[in-house]
């Protein structure tokens, strides 16, 4: 069980004394107070302070420990590709492009270094070309010009390219290249012109917090070696480099066409960018070097290039542009990259594509700070979605960080599942379902049933790091083989299995394991007031009732759909019933968004000053759903409760006995989609994990 106990601390992070270049202090005096303080002068930090100032927050301060771009921004390739698999990212990229290519020059009269030379996505197999066609279709919705080219047309556009092994390419004429230094400098000037303050050579050493009357920690001030700034808002854009893996090599080659497009060959895990009279080559490998001890003296430094690691990119680049094999090397760049342990393919984007997405994310972050939430659906970037059992686990962090980096150039299929850090959160049914051939899906650490393999068990094995670091790859890995067959934009090969499961539910009875759902209790003096604020439907029916409802935010947008069951007041009968002297509610929320919803509810309770408690029993209770026309026949043999419509009506719940165990039964009416749309009466049984029936 998790409860929301808050400990008061003076500082939430500290930093050792820095090595300031030349021994100089801050470039400007520190103000005594600010509406917000942004930490970090890279792409995202500069974009954030620019957008905060543009939205009217003039008293905002950016603190950079060294100089602007000193982290990973200064050595980024600066490529901007407008198309990605996510519609939200397409919108974020479009805003970055608008800021860099138009807005900043209009506002400041300065050039950012934007070059519109176009972009080429290389497809060396049919699946990759199918992915690019989907990207092109998505781009049409947002007015992004793109064209699928034949190998011959690609050769005309990029004469140096080897097209013998190509299926085709996706050409986006208005893609381009950004200059990191020019962009960040212009952003900072535009921000200061609107009243913001940008201070370099000023490392942050700590953040002061205070605890309010509700026991909630609030930011109070930012501390540096050169003074303290009082502020209620701190934005950490400093990042945390965990991978020494971003490597760029620049061979010298004479080019007649000086405006050839940037190239990204996903299958070879390599990109090429024209840079003056040279061609930059870089990529993302499957064996990045973890940088565990981050040095505060690194700044503009670089690592020695590991040729053994980088040769895979050289070989891919030479295959794509054979002329590279005969050229010399002008310079090499090997600096730290950043990654985040992610649960969706969105999470990696701000780390390996921070320059591209910085404008869009900076605007959303500024809107979030000023108005309380972003304008777009930024769930994939919201750290509140991560469960503490994952973020506190170093194994999960390292494995998922590695996999998200290693798969950065992989085709984004609709049925993709991670192989790293699996079996982190399982329920008591996990073992028996695995033996029955269950193919599990992972959602925020939970292993939930996906479908059943008719050829026997397919357990998820320990992560093999894709064979990197001299670790042997898993052999005869049935689960991975099944995933490989799912990697298609068409119906998966097991579609007939799902069809049969749906028909069984339609005509007979099926059991769904929904134990990964979030299961929360809302209790306390202000529980009714909190329920009225949170939920769109009236959940204050008689005790024993269950209401399906949306949970809204301040702007009227929907945060989630869930069921809310009103409980009887009385003594605790945990985990099936909490102690409640007054109003009490049981909340059942989809497991994929449970942690995010938990944090939303907690924020509402804090901001509204509501005197009530939210407790999490997700790890303590299971949930199974029995659905289909024969569901009552099956359950009536197990439960000691009359399941007729009169005795157990729709949208009610009650505690009853199931084979000698206390459970809470809940009747609902659900819509089930299986080629048809129809109503199916089902009953969910909630039970303690330690005594499940």
PDB file of N, CA and C in Angstrom, residues 9 92 118 144 185 192 238 263 265 302 384 430 441 447-448 454 485 490 554 577 600 674:
ATOM      1  N   UNK A   9      11.869  18.894   3.827  1.00  0.00           N
ATOM      2  CA  UNK A   9      13.311  18.949   3.689  1.00  0.00           C
ATOM      3  C   UNK A   9      13.725  20.357   3.287  1.00  0.00           C
ATOM      4  N   UNK A  92       4.460  19.683 -32.480  1.00  0.00           N
ATOM      5  CA  UNK A  92       5.582  20.272 -31.741  1.00  0.00           C
ATOM      6  C   UNK A  92       6.721  20.644 -32.690  1.00  0.00           C
ATOM      7  N   UNK A 118      15.983  20.411 -46.958  1.00  0.00           N
ATOM      8  CA  UNK A 118      15.172  19.223 -47.150  1.00  0.00           C
ATOM      9  C   UNK A 118      15.697  18.014 -46.400  1.00  0.00           C
ATOM     10  N   UNK A 144       2.025  19.313 -44.404  1.00  0.00           N
ATOM     11  CA  UNK A 144       3.465  19.143 -44.598  1.00  0.00           C
ATOM     12  C   UNK A 144       3.708  18.455 -45.935  1.00  0.00           C
ATOM     13  N   UNK A 185      21.450  31.616 -28.886  1.00  0.00           N
ATOM     14  CA  UNK A 185      21.797  33.027 -28.693  1.00  0.00           C
ATOM     15  C   UNK A 185      20.623  33.927 -29.069  1.00  0.00           C
ATOM     16  N   UNK A 192      15.329  38.251 -23.406  1.00  0.00           N
ATOM     17  CA  UNK A 192      15.755  39.409 -22.608  1.00  0.00           C
ATOM     18  C   UNK A 192      15.099  40.693 -23.099  1.00  0.00           C
ATOM     19  N   UNK A 238      18.173  21.266 -17.151  1.00  0.00           N
ATOM     20  CA  UNK A 238      19.608  20.975 -17.175  1.00  0.00           C
ATOM     21  C   UNK A 238      19.891  19.612 -17.779  1.00  0.00           C
ATOM     22  N   UNK A 263      20.024  13.273 -44.717  1.00  0.00           N
ATOM     23  CA  UNK A 263      19.638  11.885 -44.954  1.00  0.00           C
ATOM     24  C   UNK A 263      19.546  11.148 -43.630  1.00  0.00           C
ATOM     25  N   UNK A 265      18.997   7.180 -42.587  1.00  0.00           N
ATOM     26  CA  UNK A 265      18.839   5.773 -42.947  1.00  0.00           C
ATOM     27  C   UNK A 265      18.586   5.001 -41.659  1.00  0.00           C
ATOM     28  N   UNK A 302      34.777  16.848 -24.630  1.00  0.00           N
ATOM     29  CA  UNK A 302      34.358  15.712 -25.441  1.00  0.00           C
ATOM     30  C   UNK A 302      35.034  14.446 -24.947  1.00  0.00           C
ATOM     31  N   UNK A 384       4.905  12.429 -14.432  1.00  0.00           N
ATOM     32  CA  UNK A 384       3.978  11.951 -13.402  1.00  0.00           C
ATOM     33  C   UNK A 384       3.366  10.597 -13.754  1.00  0.00           C
ATOM     34  N   UNK A 430      -0.251 -14.468 -12.651  1.00  0.00           N
ATOM     35  CA  UNK A 430       0.755 -14.385 -13.698  1.00  0.00           C
ATOM     36  C   UNK A 430       1.328 -15.752 -14.059  1.00  0.00           C
ATOM     37  N   UNK A 441       1.430  -8.188 -22.247  1.00  0.00           N
ATOM     38  CA  UNK A 441       1.784  -6.829 -22.633  1.00  0.00           C
ATOM     39  C   UNK A 441       2.230  -6.085 -21.383  1.00  0.00           C
ATOM     40  N   UNK A 447       2.473  -6.523 -15.904  1.00  0.00           N
ATOM     41  CA  UNK A 447       2.302  -7.523 -16.946  1.00  0.00           C
ATOM     42  C   UNK A 447       0.810  -7.836 -17.038  1.00  0.00           C
ATOM     43  N   UNK A 448       0.202  -7.452 -18.160  1.00  0.00           N
ATOM     44  CA  UNK A 448      -1.231  -7.702 -18.327  1.00  0.00           C
ATOM     45  C   UNK A 448      -1.451  -8.652 -19.503  1.00  0.00           C
ATOM     46  N   UNK A 454      -1.638 -20.478 -28.871  1.00  0.00           N
ATOM     47  CA  UNK A 454      -2.155 -21.852 -28.882  1.00  0.00           C
ATOM     48  C   UNK A 454      -1.052 -22.897 -28.894  1.00  0.00           C
ATOM     49  N   UNK A 485       6.477 -11.514 -35.175  1.00  0.00           N
ATOM     50  CA  UNK A 485       5.377 -11.786 -36.106  1.00  0.00           C
ATOM     51  C   UNK A 485       4.278 -10.733 -36.005  1.00  0.00           C
ATOM     52  N   UNK A 490      -0.481  -4.495 -40.851  1.00  0.00           N
ATOM     53  CA  UNK A 490      -1.702  -5.217 -41.193  1.00  0.00           C
ATOM     54  C   UNK A 490      -2.219  -5.901 -39.935  1.00  0.00           C
ATOM     55  N   UNK A 554      -9.443  21.627 -14.884  1.00  0.00           N
ATOM     56  CA  UNK A 554      -9.962  22.990 -14.732  1.00  0.00           C
ATOM     57  C   UNK A 554     -10.530  23.548 -16.028  1.00  0.00           C
ATOM     58  N   UNK A 577     -12.319  -2.571   2.115  1.00  0.00           N
ATOM     59  CA  UNK A 577     -13.051  -1.388   2.570  1.00  0.00           C
ATOM     60  C   UNK A 577     -12.175  -0.610   3.536  1.00  0.00           C
ATOM     61  N   UNK A 600      -2.830  13.524 -10.669  1.00  0.00           N
ATOM     62  CA  UNK A 600      -3.807  14.575 -10.956  1.00  0.00           C
ATOM     63  C   UNK A 600      -4.736  14.792  -9.767  1.00  0.00           C
ATOM     64  N   UNK A 674     -16.257  -6.492 -31.276  1.00  0.00           N
ATOM     65  CA  UNK A 674     -15.637  -7.687 -31.857  1.00  0.00           C
ATOM     66  C   UNK A 674     -16.186  -7.879 -33.269  1.00  0.00           C
TER      67      UNK A 674
END
